[in-house]
Short mmCIF file of C-alpha atoms in Angstrom, two decimals:
data_model
loop_
_atom_site.label_atom_id
_atom_site.label_comp_id
_atom_site.label_asym_id
_atom_site.label_seq_id
_atom_site.Cartn_x
_atom_site.Cartn_y
_atom_site.Cartn_z
CA UNK Z 86 -37.40 43.93 -78.57
CA UNK Z 87 -36.48 43.93 -82.26
CA UNK Z 88 -36.71 40.42 -83.73
CA UNK Z 89 -33.74 39.45 -85.94
CA UNK Z 90 -34.68 39.01 -89.60
CA UNK Z 91 -31.52 37.45 -91.06
CA UNK Z 92 -30.30 33.88 -90.74
CA UNK Z 93 -26.80 34.98 -89.76
CA UNK Z 94 -28.14 37.30 -87.04
CA UNK Z 95 -30.39 34.60 -85.62
CA UNK Z 96 -27.58 32.04 -85.56
CA UNK Z 97 -25.11 34.52 -84.07
CA UNK Z 98 -27.65 35.50 -81.41
CA UNK Z 99 -28.40 31.92 -80.41
CA UNK Z 100 -24.73 30.89 -80.56
CA UNK Z 101 -23.60 33.98 -78.66
CA UNK Z 102 -26.14 33.53 -75.88
CA UNK Z 103 -25.42 29.82 -75.56
CA UNK Z 104 -21.65 30.47 -75.56
CA UNK Z 105 -22.09 33.12 -72.87
CA UNK Z 106 -24.07 30.74 -70.67
CA UNK Z 107 -21.53 27.93 -71.15
CA UNK Z 108 -18.62 30.25 -70.37
CA UNK Z 109 -20.51 31.56 -67.33
CA UNK Z 110 -21.13 28.03 -66.04
CA UNK Z 111 -17.51 27.00 -66.60
CA UNK Z 112 -16.21 30.18 -64.92
CA UNK Z 113 -18.60 29.71 -62.01
CA UNK Z 114 -17.53 26.09 -61.60
CA UNK Z 115 -13.83 27.01 -61.64
CA UNK Z 116 -14.47 29.79 -59.12
CA UNK Z 117 -16.45 27.39 -56.93
CA UNK Z 118 -13.59 24.90 -56.96
CA UNK Z 119 -11.04 27.58 -56.06
CA UNK Z 120 -13.21 29.00 -53.29
CA UNK Z 121 -13.92 25.50 -51.95
CA UNK Z 122 -10.19 24.79 -51.82
CA UNK Z 123 -9.57 28.03 -49.94
CA UNK Z 124 -12.50 27.40 -47.61
CA UNK Z 125 -11.28 23.87 -46.89
CA UNK Z 126 -7.77 25.20 -46.23
CA UNK Z 127 -9.04 27.87 -43.84
CA UNK Z 128 -11.39 25.46 -42.06
CA UNK Z 129 -8.45 23.09 -41.67
CA UNK Z 130 -6.34 25.87 -40.13
CA UNK Z 131 -9.18 26.87 -37.79
CA UNK Z 132 -9.66 23.23 -36.79
CA UNK Z 133 -5.94 22.92 -36.17
CA UNK Z 134 -6.21 25.84 -33.73
CA UNK Z 135 -8.38 23.67 -31.48
CA UNK Z 136 -5.72 21.00 -31.43
CA UNK Z 137 -3.01 23.57 -30.72
CA UNK Z 138 -4.88 24.99 -27.72
CA UNK Z 139 -5.11 21.48 -26.28
CA UNK Z 140 -1.47 20.83 -27.07
CA UNK Z 141 -0.42 24.02 -25.26
CA UNK Z 142 -2.31 22.98 -22.14
CA UNK Z 143 -0.95 19.44 -22.32
CA UNK Z 144 2.62 20.65 -22.67
CA UNK Z 145 2.31 23.00 -19.67
CA UNK Z 146 1.03 20.13 -17.50
CA UNK Z 147 3.80 17.83 -18.69
CA UNK Z 148 6.50 20.43 -18.05
CA UNK Z 149 5.21 21.22 -14.56
CA UNK Z 150 4.73 17.66 -13.39
CA UNK Z 151 7.71 16.09 -15.13
CA UNK Z 152 10.05 18.77 -13.80
CA UNK Z 153 11.63 19.49 -17.16
CA UNK Z 154 12.72 22.72 -18.84
CA UNK Z 155 12.21 21.50 -22.42
CA UNK Z 156 9.92 24.17 -23.88
CA UNK Z 157 10.45 23.38 -27.58
CA UNK Z 158 7.08 21.74 -28.19
CA UNK Z 159 5.31 24.37 -26.11
CA UNK Z 160 7.00 27.28 -27.91
CA UNK Z 161 6.22 25.79 -31.32
CA UNK Z 162 2.55 25.34 -30.44
CA UNK Z 163 2.26 28.88 -28.99
CA UNK Z 164 3.94 30.49 -32.02
CA UNK Z 165 1.87 28.53 -34.52
CA UNK Z 166 -1.40 29.25 -32.70
CA UNK Z 167 -0.73 32.99 -32.55
CA UNK Z 168 0.45 33.33 -36.18
CA UNK Z 169 -2.50 31.28 -37.47
CA UNK Z 170 -4.96 33.31 -35.37
CA UNK Z 171 -3.58 36.56 -36.81
CA UNK Z 172 -3.80 35.13 -40.34
CA UNK Z 173 -7.43 34.18 -39.77
CA UNK Z 174 -8.30 37.52 -38.19
CA UNK Z 175 -6.44 39.85 -40.60
CA UNK Z 176 -5.90 37.66 -43.67
CA UNK Z 177 -2.69 36.56 -45.35
CA UNK Z 178 -2.52 36.83 -49.15
CA UNK Z 179 0.81 34.98 -49.31
CA UNK Z 180 -0.77 31.90 -47.73
CA UNK Z 181 -4.09 32.27 -49.56
CA UNK Z 182 -6.00 33.08 -46.36
CA UNK Z 183 -8.71 35.72 -46.67
CA UNK Z 184 -9.98 37.91 -43.84
CA UNK Z 185 -13.33 37.03 -42.19
CA UNK Z 186 -16.13 37.39 -44.73
CA UNK Z 187 -18.93 38.16 -42.30
CA UNK Z 188 -19.38 39.92 -38.98
CA UNK Z 189 -20.13 36.75 -37.04
CA UNK Z 190 -16.78 35.17 -37.87
CA UNK Z 191 -15.02 38.50 -37.27
CA UNK Z 192 -16.63 38.87 -33.83
CA UNK Z 193 -15.86 35.28 -32.84
CA UNK Z 194 -12.21 35.55 -33.87
CA UNK Z 195 -11.89 38.79 -31.91
CA UNK Z 196 -13.32 36.93 -28.92
CA UNK Z 197 -10.71 34.20 -29.41
CA UNK Z 198 -7.98 36.83 -29.59
CA UNK Z 199 -9.28 38.46 -26.36
CA UNK Z 200 -9.04 35.06 -24.63
CA UNK Z 201 -5.68 34.25 -26.17
CA UNK Z 202 -3.73 37.36 -25.12
CA UNK Z 203 -4.02 36.82 -21.31
CA UNK Z 204 -3.72 33.07 -21.88
CA UNK Z 205 -0.38 33.58 -23.60
CA UNK Z 206 0.79 35.93 -20.80
CA UNK Z 207 0.02 33.23 -18.24
CA UNK Z 208 1.85 30.60 -20.28
CA UNK Z 209 4.91 32.84 -20.55
CA UNK Z 210 4.77 33.60 -16.82
CA UNK Z 211 4.52 29.88 -16.09
CA UNK Z 212 7.61 29.25 -18.22
CA UNK Z 213 9.52 32.00 -16.40
CA UNK Z 214 8.52 30.57 -13.01
CA UNK Z 215 9.61 27.09 -14.02
CA UNK Z 216 12.95 28.38 -15.28
CA UNK Z 217 13.47 30.18 -11.97
CA UNK Z 218 12.42 27.37 -9.63
CA UNK Z 219 14.15 24.49 -11.37
CA UNK Z 220 17.71 25.36 -10.17
CA UNK Z 221 16.45 25.56 -6.57
CA UNK Z 222 14.60 22.28 -6.90
CA UNK Z 223 17.74 20.58 -8.15
CA UNK Z 224 19.47 21.26 -4.79
CA UNK Z 225 16.41 20.45 -2.69
CA UNK Z 226 17.39 16.86 -1.97
CA UNK Z 227 20.97 17.66 -0.85
CA UNK Z 228 19.61 20.40 1.41
CA UNK Z 229 17.08 18.06 2.97
CA UNK Z 230 19.81 15.48 3.55
CA UNK Z 231 22.07 18.08 5.14
CA UNK Z 232 19.35 19.18 7.58
CA UNK Z 233 18.73 15.52 8.37
CA UNK Z 234 22.44 14.94 9.05
CA UNK Z 235 22.64 18.00 11.34
CA UNK Z 236 19.51 16.91 13.21
CA UNK Z 237 20.95 13.41 13.63
CA UNK Z 238 24.24 14.87 14.90
CA UNK Z 239 22.33 16.86 17.53
CA UNK Z 240 20.76 13.62 18.77
CA UNK Z 241 24.11 11.89 18.94
CA UNK Z 242 25.76 14.81 20.78
CA UNK Z 243 22.94 14.94 23.30
CA UNK Z 244 23.26 11.20 23.92
CA UNK Z 245 27.02 11.61 24.31
CA UNK Z 246 26.55 14.49 26.76
CA UNK Z 247 24.14 12.41 28.88
CA UNK Z 248 21.36 14.94 28.59
CA UNK Z 249 17.91 14.06 29.81
CA UNK Z 250 15.58 11.75 28.01
CA UNK Z 251 13.37 14.73 27.22
CA UNK Z 252 16.18 16.43 25.33
CA UNK Z 253 17.02 13.24 23.50
CA UNK Z 254 13.36 12.60 22.66
CA UNK Z 255 12.92 16.15 21.35
CA UNK Z 256 16.07 15.96 19.26
CA UNK Z 257 14.92 12.62 17.84
CA UNK Z 258 11.62 14.23 16.94
CA UNK Z 259 13.57 16.99 15.16
CA UNK Z 260 15.28 14.37 13.07
CA UNK Z 261 11.90 12.93 12.17
CA UNK Z 262 10.50 16.41 11.41
CA UNK Z 263 13.33 17.14 8.99
CA UNK Z 264 12.44 13.99 7.07
CA UNK Z 265 8.74 14.83 7.21
CA UNK Z 266 9.30 18.34 5.86
CA UNK Z 267 11.41 17.01 3.01
CA UNK Z 268 8.80 14.38 2.12
CA UNK Z 269 5.81 16.74 2.04
CA UNK Z 270 7.67 19.53 0.30
CA UNK Z 271 8.57 17.11 -2.47
CA UNK Z 272 4.99 15.89 -2.67
CA UNK Z 273 3.63 19.43 -2.82
CA UNK Z 274 6.07 20.39 -5.57
CA UNK Z 275 5.02 17.35 -7.58
CA UNK Z 276 1.24 17.43 -7.07
CA UNK Z 277 0.44 20.93 -5.74
CA UNK Z 278 -1.75 19.28 -3.09
CA UNK Z 279 -2.80 21.85 -0.49
CA UNK Z 280 -2.99 19.17 2.22
CA UNK Z 281 0.69 18.36 1.75
CA UNK Z 282 1.49 22.03 2.18
CA UNK Z 283 -0.44 22.15 5.47
CA UNK Z 284 1.41 19.11 6.81
CA UNK Z 285 4.72 20.74 5.84
CA UNK Z 286 3.70 23.98 7.56
CA UNK Z 287 2.87 22.14 10.81
CA UNK Z 288 6.18 20.26 10.75
CA UNK Z 289 8.06 23.45 9.99
CA UNK Z 290 6.46 25.34 12.89
CA UNK Z 291 7.19 22.51 15.34
CA UNK Z 292 10.79 22.15 14.13
CA UNK Z 293 11.39 25.87 14.45
CA UNK Z 294 9.87 25.96 17.93
CA UNK Z 295 12.00 23.05 19.12
CA UNK Z 296 15.30 24.32 17.70
CA UNK Z 297 14.68 27.73 19.28
CA UNK Z 298 13.96 26.06 22.64
CA UNK Z 299 17.28 24.21 22.46
CA UNK Z 300 19.13 27.51 22.03
CA UNK Z 301 17.57 28.89 25.24
CA UNK Z 302 17.89 25.64 27.23
CA UNK Z 303 20.40 25.88 30.14
CA UNK Z 304 21.34 22.21 29.94
CA UNK Z 305 22.22 22.56 26.28
CA UNK Z 306 24.25 25.69 26.94
CA UNK Z 307 26.19 23.86 29.68
CA UNK Z 308 27.22 21.21 27.11
CA UNK Z 309 29.54 23.09 24.71
CA UNK Z 310 29.65 20.38 22.05
CA UNK Z 311 25.89 20.06 22.06
CA UNK Z 312 25.32 23.81 22.03
CA UNK Z 313 27.76 24.25 19.13
CA UNK Z 314 25.97 21.74 16.94
CA UNK Z 315 22.60 23.20 17.92
CA UNK Z 316 23.79 26.69 16.86
CA UNK Z 317 25.11 25.25 13.59
CA UNK Z 318 21.82 23.42 13.05
CA UNK Z 319 19.82 26.60 13.79
CA UNK Z 320 21.93 28.70 11.41
CA UNK Z 321 21.40 26.22 8.61
CA UNK Z 322 17.73 25.97 9.53
CA UNK Z 323 17.28 29.71 9.12
CA UNK Z 324 18.83 29.52 5.64
CA UNK Z 325 16.93 26.33 4.80
CA UNK Z 326 13.59 27.85 5.88
CA UNK Z 327 14.09 30.90 3.61
CA UNK Z 328 15.04 28.60 0.76
CA UNK Z 329 11.91 26.46 1.17
CA UNK Z 330 9.65 29.53 1.46
CA UNK Z 331 11.10 30.88 -1.77
CA UNK Z 332 10.64 27.57 -3.62
CA UNK Z 333 7.10 27.17 -2.31
CA UNK Z 334 6.21 30.76 -3.27
CA UNK Z 335 7.48 30.20 -6.82
CA UNK Z 336 5.68 26.92 -7.01
CA UNK Z 337 2.48 28.55 -5.81
CA UNK Z 338 2.73 31.14 -8.58
CA UNK Z 339 3.33 28.37 -11.10
CA UNK Z 340 0.27 26.56 -9.80
CA UNK Z 341 -1.78 29.75 -10.17
CA UNK Z 342 -0.66 30.09 -13.78
CA UNK Z 343 -1.38 26.41 -14.34
CA UNK Z 344 -4.86 26.77 -12.85
CA UNK Z 345 -5.53 29.74 -15.15
CA UNK Z 346 -4.41 27.72 -18.16
CA UNK Z 347 -6.61 24.83 -17.06
CA UNK Z 348 -9.63 27.10 -16.64
CA UNK Z 349 -9.24 29.30 -19.74
CA UNK Z 350 -8.18 26.50 -22.06
CA UNK Z 351 -11.76 25.22 -22.11
CA UNK Z 352 -13.10 28.67 -22.99
CA UNK Z 353 -10.45 29.14 -25.66
CA UNK Z 354 -11.17 25.71 -27.11
CA UNK Z 355 -14.94 26.31 -27.17
CA UNK Z 356 -14.59 29.75 -28.79
CA UNK Z 357 -12.27 28.34 -31.46
CA UNK Z 358 -14.65 25.44 -32.02
CA UNK Z 359 -17.52 27.90 -32.58
CA UNK Z 360 -15.35 29.81 -35.07
CA UNK Z 361 -14.74 26.57 -36.99
CA UNK Z 362 -18.49 25.94 -37.22
CA UNK Z 363 -19.09 29.51 -38.38
CA UNK Z 364 -16.51 29.00 -41.14
CA UNK Z 365 -18.21 25.72 -42.09
CA UNK Z 366 -21.68 27.31 -42.20
CA UNK Z 367 -20.37 30.21 -44.29
CA UNK Z 368 -18.70 27.85 -46.75
CA UNK Z 369 -21.84 25.72 -47.10
CA UNK Z 370 -24.03 28.81 -47.61
CA UNK Z 371 -21.64 30.06 -50.29
CA UNK Z 372 -21.66 26.70 -52.05
CA UNK Z 373 -25.48 26.67 -51.96
CA UNK Z 374 -25.53 30.12 -53.55
CA UNK Z 375 -23.11 29.00 -56.28
CA UNK Z 376 -25.27 25.94 -56.96
CA UNK Z 377 -28.35 28.14 -57.32
CA UNK Z 378 -26.49 30.29 -59.86
CA UNK Z 379 -25.52 27.13 -61.73
CA UNK Z 380 -29.11 25.91 -61.83
CA UNK Z 381 -30.30 29.30 -63.07
CA UNK Z 382 -27.60 29.33 -65.76
CA UNK Z 383 -28.56 25.78 -66.82
CA UNK Z 384 -32.22 26.79 -67.02
CA UNK Z 385 -31.32 29.80 -69.17
CA UNK Z 386 -29.20 27.51 -71.35
CA UNK Z 387 -32.16 25.16 -71.85
CA UNK Z 388 -34.36 28.11 -72.78
CA UNK Z 389 -31.77 29.25 -75.33
CA UNK Z 390 -31.57 25.72 -76.75
CA UNK Z 391 -35.37 25.62 -77.12
CA UNK Z 392 -35.26 29.06 -78.74
CA UNK Z 393 -32.53 27.91 -81.15
CA UNK Z 394 -34.59 24.80 -81.99
CA UNK Z 395 -37.71 26.89 -82.72
CA UNK Z 396 -35.69 29.36 -84.75
CA UNK Z 397 -33.98 26.57 -86.71
CA UNK Z 398 -37.36 25.02 -87.43
CA UNK Z 399 -38.65 28.39 -88.66
CA UNK Z 400 -35.61 28.85 -90.91
CA UNK Z 401 -36.08 25.30 -92.26
CA UNK Z 402 -39.70 26.02 -93.12
CA UNK Z 403 -38.70 29.19 -94.92
CA UNK Z 404 -35.99 27.31 -96.83
CA UNK Z 405 -38.52 24.67 -97.81
CA UNK Z 406 -40.80 27.45 -99.11
CA UNK Z 407 -37.91 28.88 -101.06
CA UNK Z 408 -37.13 25.46 -102.56
CA UNK Z 409 -40.82 25.05 -103.45
CA UNK Z 410 -40.75 28.33 -105.33
CA UNK Z 411 -37.63 27.14 -107.14
CA UNK Z 412 -39.47 23.91 -108.08
CA UNK Z 413 -42.36 25.94 -109.48
CA UNK Z 414 -39.86 27.93 -111.48
CA UNK Z 415 -38.24 24.74 -112.75
CA UNK Z 416 -41.48 23.01 -113.78
CA UNK Z 417 -43.02 26.09 -115.41
CA UNK Z 418 -42.09 27.90 -118.58
CA UNK Z 419 -39.37 30.35 -117.76
CA UNK Z 420 -40.96 32.91 -120.09
CA UNK Z 421 -44.08 32.95 -117.96
CA UNK Z 422 -42.12 34.55 -115.07
CA UNK Z 423 -41.02 37.56 -117.02
CA UNK Z 424 -43.67 39.79 -115.50
CA UNK Z 425 -43.58 38.59 -111.87
CA UNK Z 426 -41.14 37.93 -109.04
CA UNK Z 427 -40.38 34.75 -107.11
CA UNK Z 428 -42.17 35.90 -103.94
CA UNK Z 429 -41.77 34.42 -100.41
CA UNK Z 430 -43.55 34.89 -97.08
CA UNK Z 431 -43.13 38.23 -95.37
CA UNK Z 432 -41.70 36.35 -92.33
CA UNK Z 433 -38.88 34.81 -94.39
CA UNK Z 434 -35.30 35.72 -93.65
CA UNK Z 435 -33.63 38.58 -95.49
CA UNK Z 436 -31.13 36.29 -97.22
CA UNK Z 437 -33.92 34.20 -98.77
CA UNK Z 438 -35.82 37.32 -99.83
CA UNK Z 439 -32.68 38.73 -101.40
CA UNK Z 440 -31.94 35.44 -103.18
CA UNK Z 441 -35.50 35.26 -104.54
CA UNK Z 442 -35.22 38.86 -105.79
CA UNK Z 443 -31.94 38.08 -107.58
CA UNK Z 444 -33.44 34.98 -109.18
CA UNK Z 445 -36.45 36.97 -110.35
CA UNK Z 446 -34.22 39.65 -111.84
CA UNK Z 447 -32.06 37.02 -113.50
CA UNK Z 448 -35.09 35.29 -115.03
CA UNK Z 449 -36.47 38.60 -116.25
CA UNK Z 450 -33.15 39.52 -117.85
CA UNK Z 451 -32.93 36.13 -119.60
CA UNK Z 452 -36.47 36.47 -120.94
CA UNK Z 453 -35.81 40.05 -122.04
CA UNK Z 454 -32.64 38.98 -123.84
CA UNK Z 455 -34.52 36.13 -125.55
CA UNK Z 456 -37.31 38.50 -126.61
CA UNK Z 457 -34.82 41.03 -128.00
CA UNK Z 458 -32.99 38.24 -129.78
CA UNK Z 459 -36.18 36.93 -131.35
CA UNK Z 460 -37.20 40.44 -132.40
CA UNK Z 461 -33.78 41.07 -133.93
CA UNK Z 462 -33.93 37.71 -135.69
CA UNK Z 463 -37.31 38.49 -137.19
CA UNK Z 464 -36.08 41.91 -138.32
CA UNK Z 465 -32.96 40.35 -139.83
CA UNK Z 466 -35.01 37.77 -141.69
CA UNK Z 467 -37.29 40.53 -143.03
CA UNK Z 468 -34.26 42.58 -144.05
CA UNK Z 469 -32.72 39.61 -145.87
CA UNK Z 470 -36.00 38.94 -147.66
CA UNK Z 471 -36.35 42.57 -148.67
CA UNK Z 472 -32.73 42.65 -149.78
CA UNK Z 473 -33.15 39.55 -151.93
CA UNK Z 474 -36.33 40.96 -153.43
CA UNK Z 475 -34.60 44.26 -154.13
CA UNK Z 476 -31.66 42.45 -155.71
CA UNK Z 477 -33.95 40.52 -158.01
CA UNK Z 478 -35.71 43.74 -159.03
CA UNK Z 479 -32.34 45.45 -159.71
CA UNK Z 480 -31.21 42.50 -161.81
CA UNK Z 481 -34.38 42.73 -163.92
CA UNK Z 482 -33.80 46.43 -164.45
CA UNK Z 483 -30.18 45.83 -165.41
CA UNK Z 484 -31.26 43.18 -167.92
CA UNK Z 485 -33.60 45.67 -169.56
CA UNK Z 486 -30.94 48.43 -169.59
CA UNK Z 487 -28.37 46.34 -171.51
CA UNK Z 488 -25.41 47.26 -169.29
CA UNK Z 489 -21.99 45.96 -170.09
CA UNK Z 490 -21.29 42.43 -168.91
CA UNK Z 491 -18.28 43.39 -166.73
CA UNK Z 492 -20.20 46.14 -164.97
CA UNK Z 493 -23.03 43.72 -164.45
CA UNK Z 494 -20.66 41.17 -162.85
CA UNK Z 495 -19.23 43.83 -160.54
CA UNK Z 496 -22.70 44.88 -159.50
CA UNK Z 497 -23.74 41.26 -158.83
CA UNK Z 498 -20.63 40.74 -156.80
CA UNK Z 499 -21.42 43.71 -154.55
CA UNK Z 500 -25.01 42.63 -154.16
CA UNK Z 501 -23.88 39.09 -153.25
CA UNK Z 502 -21.48 40.54 -150.63
CA UNK Z 503 -24.31 42.55 -149.15
CA UNK Z 504 -26.48 39.46 -149.01
CA UNK Z 505 -23.69 37.50 -147.39
CA UNK Z 506 -23.34 40.17 -144.71
CA UNK Z 507 -27.07 40.15 -144.05
CA UNK Z 508 -27.17 36.36 -143.94
CA UNK Z 509 -24.14 36.26 -141.62
CA UNK Z 510 -25.80 38.73 -139.25
CA UNK Z 511 -28.95 36.64 -139.28
CA UNK Z 512 -26.94 33.50 -138.54
CA UNK Z 513 -25.22 35.26 -135.60
CA UNK Z 514 -28.59 36.25 -134.20
CA UNK Z 515 -29.77 32.67 -134.62
CA UNK Z 516 -26.65 31.48 -132.74
CA UNK Z 517 -27.30 33.90 -129.88
CA UNK Z 518 -30.89 32.78 -129.71
CA UNK Z 519 -29.75 29.16 -129.55
CA UNK Z 520 -27.33 29.97 -126.69
CA UNK Z 521 -30.12 31.63 -124.75
CA UNK Z 522 -32.29 28.57 -125.32
CA UNK Z 523 -29.47 26.39 -123.99
CA UNK Z 524 -29.15 28.64 -120.93
CA UNK Z 525 -32.87 28.25 -120.34
CA UNK Z 526 -32.58 24.46 -120.64
CA UNK Z 527 -29.59 24.45 -118.25
CA UNK Z 528 -31.51 26.39 -115.64
CA UNK Z 529 -34.46 24.05 -115.89
CA UNK Z 530 -32.16 20.98 -115.79
CA UNK Z 531 -30.35 22.28 -112.71
CA UNK Z 532 -33.61 22.79 -110.83
CA UNK Z 533 -34.91 19.37 -111.94
CA UNK Z 534 -31.68 17.74 -110.72
CA UNK Z 535 -32.12 19.43 -107.36
CA UNK Z 536 -35.74 18.29 -107.32
CA UNK Z 537 -34.76 14.66 -107.98
CA UNK Z 538 -32.13 14.77 -105.25
CA UNK Z 539 -34.71 16.00 -102.74
CA UNK Z 540 -37.10 13.20 -103.78
CA UNK Z 541 -34.37 10.58 -103.26
CA UNK Z 542 -33.65 11.97 -99.81
CA UNK Z 543 -37.34 11.83 -98.94
CA UNK Z 544 -37.47 8.19 -100.08
#
């Protein structure tokens, strides 16, 4: 791996890695919260399915034993259970419900669906049976009373016709049997007790045998009023017997459906309960995985922080070395650095190396300019001296030549102008040299000021 050599690259690397880890942790936390909300919502729906299965069974028992046709609660529970089961099994994006995320949940929900489909068929069949039997049950009491009235009339007619005590006793037993049948039929329809049905069957067989014997009895036939009521009683009995058989058959079917619901409800409830636990285990395993990712990300973040600390310390040491070089430059004679650079460690950052190179070049240029200025100043001073000497020699020659006074003045004037120019040039060079000296002093003063500030901070 290539190690970064610039301060900006090192800082960008550390900052970028740390930012990535922070963003990753935040994103993971947000995702965990969202997934936890969805998991809680789905677990709540799955848990509600258990309650709905119990509610369906409870409503069927209430409807059967309370003899009511109010299916509103039952229909609501059945519809909600089926729609929620389909959402859990196939997913529902609109409700935020995802499909099963592992094979175990998928298999368990398919098992619940396999139990639910025949369960729902039995519930619907039970509803249909109840709707069919309820109108017949509503007229059961009047029919029982009518049979009782006819049986009582037979007794009275036989007493009025002075039939034998045997006839009267048998007809009185018929009256009792009609009451007995009505009682045990009602009890069977309310409780579905098989013993009640057996008692009813015995009473029915005995009643039918007796009424048929009356029709074939010669004494009854010889009493027209008695025979007429017996025939009427028998005709109604035939109709009444078919009616009761139909009601009992329907009620038996309802009881079969109810027994199926009672038996399968436990299986359906247990399967749904297992599905809820599978959802819970899956959610907990997913949360554990997310937590592991968070711990790993935090560990990586700590490593990056340590790396940034080490890197910052390294940069600080290099900066201190750079400042030390600047102090050496400030305390030394600037002219002594004309032939060398301000060198730093080979492990220093590129920015510091570049800055030291620029400072070295700047110092060299200042020294070179000062040297050139001093050389030019010396040459100018020599030129002025030579010019003055030459002017004095020319004046001596002119004195010996006896030149006109006006010409002599003109010549002196030109020589003086030349001297002035030479002197002015020398003064300009002196001014430049002074400015360079001031620049040198300013550089040294700036470094000394920085040095004093560092010493104050250390104190």
